[in-house]
Short mmCIF file of C-alpha atoms and ligand atoms in Angstrom, two decimals:
data_model
loop_
_atom_site.label_atom_id
_atom_site.label_comp_id
_atom_site.label_asym_id
_atom_site.label_seq_id
_atom_site.Cartn_x
_atom_site.Cartn_y
_atom_site.Cartn_z
CA UNK C 22 0.19 0.02 0.12
CA UNK C 23 1.54 3.39 -1.46
CA UNK C 24 1.17 5.95 1.38
CA UNK C 25 2.63 9.00 -0.50
CA UNK C 26 -0.21 11.37 -0.25
CA UNK C 27 -0.60 14.97 -1.91
CA UNK C 28 1.78 17.24 0.65
CA UNK C 29 4.03 14.63 1.11
CA UNK C 30 4.95 13.94 -3.05
CA UNK C 31 5.04 17.59 -3.12
CA UNK C 32 7.60 17.78 -0.35
CA UNK C 33 9.54 15.53 -2.70
CA UNK C 34 9.83 18.32 -4.95
CA UNK C 35 12.00 19.78 -2.60
CA UNK C 36 14.58 16.84 -2.37
CA UNK C 37 18.10 17.13 -3.89
CA UNK C 38 17.47 16.51 -7.54
CA UNK C 39 20.20 13.10 -7.12
CA UNK C 40 18.51 12.23 -3.88
CA UNK C 41 15.16 11.85 -5.47
CA UNK C 42 16.84 10.08 -8.80
CA UNK C 43 18.47 7.59 -6.56
CA UNK C 44 14.97 6.99 -4.73
CA UNK C 45 13.52 6.60 -8.30
CA UNK C 46 16.06 4.53 -9.34
CA UNK C 47 15.84 1.99 -6.92
CA UNK C 48 12.26 1.69 -7.05
CA UNK C 49 12.82 1.19 -10.80
CA UNK C 50 15.41 -1.51 -10.25
CA UNK C 51 13.06 -3.36 -7.67
CA UNK C 52 10.63 -3.68 -10.44
CA UNK C 53 12.84 -3.84 -13.91
CA UNK C 54 16.44 -3.77 -12.74
CA UNK C 55 18.39 -2.32 -15.73
CA UNK C 56 16.19 -3.01 -18.68
CA UNK C 57 14.53 -0.33 -20.69
CA UNK C 58 11.71 -1.50 -22.96
CA UNK C 59 10.83 -0.01 -26.20
CA UNK C 60 8.78 -1.17 -29.23
CA UNK C 61 9.25 -1.30 -32.83
CA UNK C 62 5.45 0.88 -33.78
CA UNK C 63 4.37 3.33 -36.07
CA UNK C 64 1.86 5.88 -35.23
CA UNK C 65 -0.66 6.64 -37.79
CA UNK C 66 -2.93 9.92 -37.39
CA UNK C 67 -5.79 9.10 -40.14
CA UNK C 68 -7.52 12.47 -39.77
CA UNK C 69 -6.67 16.33 -38.44
CA UNK C 70 -10.08 17.95 -38.47
CA UNK C 71 -11.74 18.24 -35.30
CA UNK C 72 -14.71 19.52 -33.64
CA UNK C 73 -12.72 20.41 -30.35
CA UNK C 74 -10.73 23.40 -29.76
CA UNK C 75 -7.83 22.61 -27.32
CA UNK C 76 -5.79 25.08 -26.53
CA UNK C 77 -2.52 23.19 -26.55
CA UNK C 78 -3.16 21.31 -29.70
CA UNK C 79 -1.26 22.41 -32.78
CA UNK C 80 -2.04 19.09 -34.75
CA UNK C 81 -6.00 19.73 -35.50
CA UNK C 82 -6.49 22.03 -38.76
CA UNK C 83 -7.53 25.28 -37.29
CA UNK C 84 -6.71 29.01 -38.39
CA UNK C 85 -2.94 28.63 -37.21
CA UNK C 86 -2.79 25.32 -39.04
CA UNK C 87 -4.89 25.21 -42.25
CA UNK C 88 -4.32 21.85 -43.93
CA UNK C 89 -7.27 19.41 -43.11
CA UNK C 90 -7.06 15.83 -44.35
CA UNK C 91 -8.59 12.63 -43.79
CA UNK C 92 -6.83 9.68 -44.90
CA UNK C 93 -8.45 7.09 -47.16
CA UNK C 94 -8.37 3.57 -45.91
CA UNK C 95 -6.70 2.93 -49.07
CA UNK C 96 -3.73 5.37 -47.86
CA UNK C 97 -4.12 3.65 -44.18
CA UNK C 98 -3.58 0.10 -45.47
CA UNK C 99 -0.54 1.27 -47.73
CA UNK C 100 1.27 2.49 -44.40
CA UNK C 101 0.46 -0.55 -42.81
CA UNK C 102 1.54 -2.92 -45.68
CA UNK C 103 4.87 -0.82 -45.79
CA UNK C 104 5.24 -0.98 -42.22
CA UNK C 105 4.85 -4.66 -41.35
CA UNK C 106 7.58 -5.24 -43.90
CA UNK C 107 9.96 -3.13 -41.61
CA UNK C 108 8.90 -5.11 -38.69
CA UNK C 109 6.68 -2.85 -37.15
CA UNK C 110 4.32 -4.63 -34.70
CA UNK C 111 2.26 -2.23 -33.16
CA UNK C 112 0.42 0.28 -35.28
CA UNK C 113 -0.81 3.16 -32.58
CA UNK C 114 -3.68 4.89 -34.02
CA UNK C 115 -5.51 8.30 -33.07
CA UNK C 116 -6.92 10.86 -34.86
CA UNK C 117 -8.75 14.30 -34.22
CA UNK C 118 -12.71 14.61 -33.35
CA UNK C 119 -13.63 14.70 -36.86
CA UNK C 120 -17.31 14.97 -37.20
CA UNK C 121 -18.23 13.97 -40.91
CA UNK C 122 -16.51 10.37 -41.17
CA UNK C 123 -19.12 8.35 -39.44
CA UNK C 124 -17.91 5.75 -36.70
CA UNK C 125 -18.00 2.83 -39.30
CA UNK C 126 -14.85 4.54 -40.74
CA UNK C 127 -12.83 4.06 -37.74
CA UNK C 128 -14.26 0.52 -36.85
CA UNK C 129 -13.59 -0.76 -40.49
CA UNK C 130 -9.82 -0.03 -40.80
CA UNK C 131 -9.76 -1.75 -37.49
CA UNK C 132 -11.19 -4.30 -38.62
CA UNK C 133 -9.46 -4.35 -42.64
CA UNK C 134 -5.89 -4.19 -40.37
CA UNK C 135 -6.70 -7.34 -38.28
CA UNK C 136 -8.01 -9.26 -40.94
CA UNK C 137 -4.85 -9.01 -43.37
CA UNK C 138 -2.31 -8.89 -40.19
CA UNK C 139 -4.19 -10.86 -37.30
CA UNK C 140 -0.64 -10.59 -35.69
CA UNK C 141 -0.33 -7.42 -35.63
CA UNK C 142 -1.05 -4.89 -32.11
CA UNK C 143 -3.52 -2.25 -32.82
CA UNK C 144 -3.82 0.29 -29.89
CA UNK C 145 -6.39 2.59 -31.42
CA UNK C 146 -8.83 5.46 -30.09
CA UNK C 147 -8.25 7.75 -26.63
CA UNK C 148 -11.06 8.07 -24.41
CA UNK C 149 -11.52 11.62 -25.59
CA UNK C 150 -12.23 9.86 -29.02
CA UNK C 151 -14.34 7.12 -27.50
CA UNK C 152 -16.47 10.32 -25.50
CA UNK C 153 -16.15 11.98 -28.38
CA UNK C 154 -17.83 9.20 -31.03
CA UNK C 155 -20.69 8.10 -28.19
CA UNK C 156 -21.70 11.76 -27.98
CA UNK C 157 -21.72 12.62 -31.55
CA UNK C 158 -23.56 9.38 -32.92
CA UNK C 159 -25.37 8.83 -29.75
CA UNK C 160 -23.95 5.76 -28.03
CA UNK C 161 -23.00 4.90 -24.92
CA UNK C 162 -19.67 4.31 -23.69
CA UNK C 163 -20.19 0.61 -23.40
CA UNK C 164 -21.33 0.32 -26.98
CA UNK C 165 -18.62 2.00 -28.20
CA UNK C 166 -15.83 -0.23 -26.13
CA UNK C 167 -17.65 -3.31 -27.34
CA UNK C 168 -17.83 -1.89 -30.98
CA UNK C 169 -13.93 -1.44 -30.33
CA UNK C 170 -13.36 -4.75 -29.10
CA UNK C 171 -15.30 -6.67 -31.97
CA UNK C 172 -13.55 -4.50 -34.35
CA UNK C 173 -9.86 -5.77 -33.26
CA UNK C 174 -8.75 -2.96 -31.05
CA UNK C 175 -5.99 -4.86 -28.86
CA UNK C 176 -5.60 -1.64 -26.19
CA UNK C 177 -6.08 1.45 -25.71
CA UNK C 178 -3.38 4.70 -25.55
CA UNK C 179 -3.65 6.86 -22.82
CA UNK C 180 -3.89 10.20 -24.96
CA UNK C 181 -6.44 13.06 -23.56
CA UNK C 182 -6.11 12.72 -20.44
CA UNK C 183 -4.32 15.96 -20.06
CA UNK C 184 -4.51 17.35 -16.58
CA UNK C 185 -7.50 15.96 -14.75
CA UNK C 186 -7.97 19.28 -12.25
CA UNK C 187 -11.05 20.74 -13.55
CA UNK C 188 -10.09 24.27 -13.56
CA UNK C 189 -6.89 23.95 -15.68
CA UNK C 190 -8.76 21.58 -17.69
CA UNK C 191 -11.95 24.43 -18.71
CA UNK C 192 -8.82 26.46 -19.27
CA UNK C 193 -6.74 24.37 -21.58
CA UNK C 194 -9.49 21.77 -23.02
CA UNK C 195 -13.01 22.63 -22.35
CA UNK C 196 -15.36 20.92 -23.87
CA UNK C 197 -13.57 17.55 -24.26
CA UNK C 198 -14.14 14.51 -22.41
CA UNK C 199 -14.32 15.45 -18.31
CA UNK C 200 -11.50 13.61 -16.30
CA UNK C 201 -14.07 11.77 -14.50
CA UNK C 202 -15.43 10.58 -17.86
CA UNK C 203 -11.84 9.75 -19.17
CA UNK C 204 -11.52 7.69 -15.99
CA UNK C 205 -14.94 6.05 -16.51
CA UNK C 206 -14.18 4.77 -19.97
CA UNK C 207 -10.62 3.30 -19.07
CA UNK C 208 -12.44 1.64 -16.10
CA UNK C 209 -14.73 0.19 -18.34
CA UNK C 210 -11.98 -0.87 -20.90
CA UNK C 211 -10.00 -2.71 -17.95
CA UNK C 212 -13.41 -4.35 -17.00
CA UNK C 213 -13.48 -6.11 -20.63
CA UNK C 214 -10.44 -7.58 -19.81
CA UNK C 215 -8.24 -5.06 -21.84
CA UNK C 216 -5.12 -2.92 -20.83
CA UNK C 217 -4.68 0.63 -21.56
CA UNK C 218 -1.84 3.73 -21.04
CA UNK C 219 -2.34 6.40 -19.38
CA UNK C 220 -0.77 10.29 -19.82
CA UNK C 221 -0.52 13.42 -18.22
CA UNK C 222 0.26 16.46 -20.25
CA UNK C 223 2.88 18.99 -18.08
CA UNK C 224 4.98 22.08 -18.32
CA UNK C 225 2.17 24.39 -19.51
CA UNK C 226 -0.01 26.24 -16.82
CA UNK C 227 -0.85 23.99 -14.22
CA UNK C 228 1.29 23.79 -10.89
CA UNK C 229 3.07 20.42 -8.95
CA UNK C 230 -0.48 20.40 -7.34
CA UNK C 231 -1.94 19.78 -10.34
CA UNK C 232 0.31 17.07 -11.68
CA UNK C 233 -0.02 15.18 -8.47
CA UNK C 234 -3.42 15.27 -8.12
CA UNK C 235 -3.75 13.90 -11.65
CA UNK C 236 -1.09 11.01 -10.61
CA UNK C 237 -3.06 10.42 -7.51
CA UNK C 238 -6.67 10.06 -9.47
CA UNK C 239 -4.63 7.60 -11.67
CA UNK C 240 -3.10 5.46 -8.90
CA UNK C 241 -6.74 5.16 -7.47
CA UNK C 242 -8.33 3.50 -10.36
CA UNK C 243 -5.35 1.64 -11.33
CA UNK C 244 -6.01 0.05 -6.96
CA UNK C 245 -9.39 -0.87 -8.57
CA UNK C 246 -8.57 -2.62 -11.81
CA UNK C 247 -4.95 -2.87 -12.24
CA UNK C 248 -5.52 -2.02 -16.08
CA UNK C 249 -2.79 0.55 -16.53
CA UNK C 250 0.56 -0.95 -18.08
CA UNK C 251 2.21 2.43 -18.18
CA UNK C 252 2.29 6.06 -17.48
CA UNK C 253 3.56 8.89 -19.65
CA UNK C 254 4.12 12.10 -18.78
CA UNK C 255 4.11 14.27 -21.77
CA UNK C 256 6.27 17.49 -22.10
CA UNK C 257 3.89 20.40 -23.24
CA UNK C 258 5.39 21.37 -26.56
CA UNK C 259 4.94 25.53 -27.42
CA UNK C 260 4.90 26.00 -30.93
CA UNK C 261 1.56 26.82 -33.33
CA UNK C 262 -0.85 27.02 -31.00
CA UNK C 263 -3.17 28.66 -28.67
CA UNK C 264 -1.79 27.99 -25.05
CA UNK C 265 1.04 30.18 -24.19
CA UNK C 266 3.12 30.23 -21.05
CA UNK C 267 5.71 32.26 -19.84
CA UNK C 268 8.70 29.84 -19.80
CA UNK C 269 9.32 26.88 -20.77
CA UNK C 270 9.36 23.79 -18.05
CA UNK C 271 13.25 23.14 -17.15
CA UNK C 272 15.13 19.28 -17.57
CA UNK C 273 15.42 19.82 -14.09
CA UNK C 274 11.66 20.09 -12.94
CA UNK C 275 10.88 17.28 -15.74
CA UNK C 276 13.24 14.89 -14.09
CA UNK C 277 11.82 15.94 -10.70
CA UNK C 278 8.48 14.96 -12.20
CA UNK C 279 9.56 11.65 -13.55
CA UNK C 280 11.32 10.49 -10.38
CA UNK C 281 8.05 11.39 -8.13
CA UNK C 282 5.87 9.85 -10.83
CA UNK C 283 7.77 6.72 -10.27
CA UNK C 284 7.58 6.76 -6.50
CA UNK C 285 3.95 7.91 -6.31
CA UNK C 286 2.63 5.69 -8.80
CA UNK C 287 4.16 2.53 -8.15
CA UNK C 288 1.08 0.10 -9.18
CA UNK C 289 1.44 1.24 -12.37
CA UNK C 290 4.61 -1.14 -13.90
CA UNK C 291 6.18 1.10 -16.40
CA UNK C 292 6.82 4.73 -16.52
CA UNK C 293 7.39 6.09 -20.21
CA UNK C 294 9.94 8.55 -20.94
CA UNK C 295 8.45 9.95 -24.17
CA UNK C 296 11.58 11.19 -26.25
CA UNK C 297 8.99 12.49 -28.71
CA UNK C 298 8.34 15.51 -26.07
CA UNK C 299 11.14 15.23 -23.85
CA UNK C 300 13.57 15.01 -26.42
CA UNK C 301 16.00 11.96 -26.66
CA UNK C 302 18.77 13.14 -24.59
CA UNK C 303 16.90 13.69 -21.62
CA UNK C 304 14.78 10.66 -22.22
CA UNK C 305 18.14 8.88 -21.85
CA UNK C 306 18.56 10.73 -18.50
CA UNK C 307 15.33 10.14 -17.18
CA UNK C 308 16.18 6.39 -17.15
CA UNK C 309 18.09 7.30 -14.29
CA UNK C 310 15.30 9.17 -12.65
CA UNK C 311 12.50 6.15 -12.75
CA UNK C 312 11.67 5.33 -16.69
CA UNK C 313 12.10 2.20 -18.13
CA UNK C 314 10.35 2.68 -21.15
CA UNK C 315 11.26 5.04 -24.51
CA UNK C 316 8.30 4.13 -26.20
CA UNK C 317 9.75 3.21 -29.68
CA UNK C 318 11.22 3.87 -33.00
CA UNK C 319 7.55 5.39 -33.93
CA UNK C 320 8.48 6.31 -37.77
CA UNK C 321 6.04 8.90 -38.34
CA UNK C 322 4.58 11.10 -35.85
CA UNK C 323 2.44 14.20 -36.38
CA UNK C 324 0.30 15.03 -33.36
CA UNK C 325 3.51 16.38 -31.00
CA UNK C 326 5.81 17.18 -34.13
CA UNK C 327 2.85 19.79 -34.91
CA UNK C 328 3.83 21.56 -31.94
CA UNK C 329 7.40 21.49 -32.13
CA UNK C 330 9.18 17.88 -31.43
CA UNK C 331 11.67 16.71 -33.31
CA UNK C 332 9.39 13.42 -33.84
CA UNK C 333 8.46 13.95 -37.61
CA UNK C 334 10.34 10.55 -38.74
CA UNK C 335 10.88 8.72 -35.84
CA UNK C 336 14.30 7.51 -35.14
CA UNK C 337 16.36 4.38 -36.70
CA UNK C 338 16.14 0.99 -35.00
CA UNK C 339 19.88 0.60 -34.88
CA UNK C 340 20.45 4.08 -33.49
CA UNK C 341 17.92 3.96 -30.84
CA UNK C 342 19.10 0.42 -29.43
CA UNK C 343 22.50 2.12 -29.62
CA UNK C 344 21.92 4.70 -27.33
CA UNK C 345 20.04 3.10 -24.48
CA UNK C 346 23.16 0.80 -24.47
CA UNK C 347 25.81 3.45 -24.79
CA UNK C 348 23.66 5.25 -21.82
CA UNK C 349 24.56 1.89 -19.39
CA UNK C 350 20.92 0.19 -19.61
CA UNK C 351 19.77 -2.77 -21.73
CA UNK C 352 17.52 -2.36 -24.62
CA UNK C 353 14.51 -5.09 -24.52
CA UNK C 354 12.29 -4.85 -27.17
CA UNK C 355 8.48 -5.44 -25.91
CA UNK C 356 5.25 -6.09 -27.15
CA UNK C 357 2.30 -3.74 -26.60
CA UNK C 358 1.37 -5.42 -23.55
CA UNK C 359 5.07 -5.59 -22.16
CA UNK C 360 5.85 -9.11 -23.31
CA UNK C 361 9.49 -9.50 -24.09
CA UNK C 362 10.30 -10.22 -27.55
CA UNK C 363 14.12 -9.54 -27.91
CA UNK C 364 17.23 -8.26 -25.55
CA UNK C 365 19.13 -6.41 -27.89
O1 LIG N 17 -3.93 13.42 -25.93
C1 LIG N 17 -1.29 17.31 -28.14
C2 LIG N 17 -0.86 15.52 -26.46
C3 LIG N 17 -1.57 13.54 -27.10
C4 LIG N 17 0.43 18.76 -27.36
O2 LIG N 17 -0.39 5.29 -25.29
C5 LIG N 17 0.71 17.41 -26.47
O3 LIG N 17 1.36 4.51 -25.32
C6 LIG N 17 2.60 18.17 -25.84
O4 LIG N 17 -1.19 10.27 -25.99
N1 LIG N 17 2.57 19.18 -26.57
C7 LIG N 17 -1.42 12.07 -27.72
N2 LIG N 17 1.69 17.12 -25.86
C8 LIG N 17 -0.17 11.70 -27.65
C9 LIG N 17 -0.20 10.20 -26.90
C10 LIG N 17 0.83 9.47 -26.51
C11 LIG N 17 1.74 9.24 -27.33
C12 LIG N 17 2.95 8.31 -26.97
C13 LIG N 17 2.20 6.95 -26.47
C14 LIG N 17 0.98 6.94 -26.12
C15 LIG N 17 0.70 5.43 -25.47
C16 LIG N 17 0.34 8.48 -25.78
O5 LIG N 17 -0.56 14.43 -27.10
C17 LIG N 17 -2.40 14.34 -26.82
C18 LIG N 17 -2.29 15.21 -25.82
O6 LIG N 17 -2.13 14.86 -24.75
N3 LIG N 17 -0.40 16.64 -27.14
N4 LIG N 17 -0.74 18.59 -27.76
C19 LIG N 17 1.83 19.57 -27.18
N5 LIG N 17 1.34 20.81 -27.84
#
């Protein structure tokens, strides 16, 4: 039973950085030794047309980024055909909230992928998308989740969680799935025996207290369902959007937040340093501050790169593996639900 409460967690921020790192590293070593997990994956973002207006988003087609697109199923299958040849084992499919596609447009592409490649893992639809599809097409969450299972979705990504504090949430993404709804959707998904991830968008207008509150809400649900595989703190990217901040978050604060996440959220087994938003260099350092997962090669990414992240073309496998080794850790290729595939 983890006894770190809000106040204790906030006090941890005052620790010396290296002491905090050592504490988090001890927990990491207990759980994973020197292993750093990654997978060979491809992000696919099929449409950027969005009915919602999140201030932090640079991806959706809007005044600042007026390039609306919706991929055809043929285009998506061409991507999948290509990446399967390259050894990709997971497709991570998330989109904006396009009001014009119909729900079948999503389900059908999942079916097509699974029919052609039954072994590929489909990680698709954030809780924000599930909420949008339910509201827009007049379904219950249960109905949408059942349709996803039927269509072959294997797991849910952790996007759309942002920050659970209702005040901050109202400011940065009013009108989107609420915090309670986000958690409810994941709970229902876990009750179907399925796994998911959970993110936190930080480094914008939120306080340390808001971050800990977010993490504690996750810990509470995880105690109940055990369905979260991985926690992913996403560092806010500042470009091409409407969420202005005074100064960007420092590396010191990012590492502190990673370390505290590892200590407070010890019931979620994996902590991902998502190199896309933290930079590769800091993600490598974060391995010493509790992180045991670096996501994957990604190959192409449109959401965070639209806001300034250097991830548009992913990273080569050899380089990725070499970087993990050179930083003193053991690269372990995993599947999407953390079964080990290969120690590199
Ligand atoms: O939900 C949007 C975030 C998320 C910005 O589950 C931004 O394994 C930073 O959820 N700066 C999508 N972040 C990405 C995501 C994700 C990524 C990797 C792995 C997994 C997983 C999930 O990106 C959105 C939103 O929270 N985002 N804009 C921005 N300016």
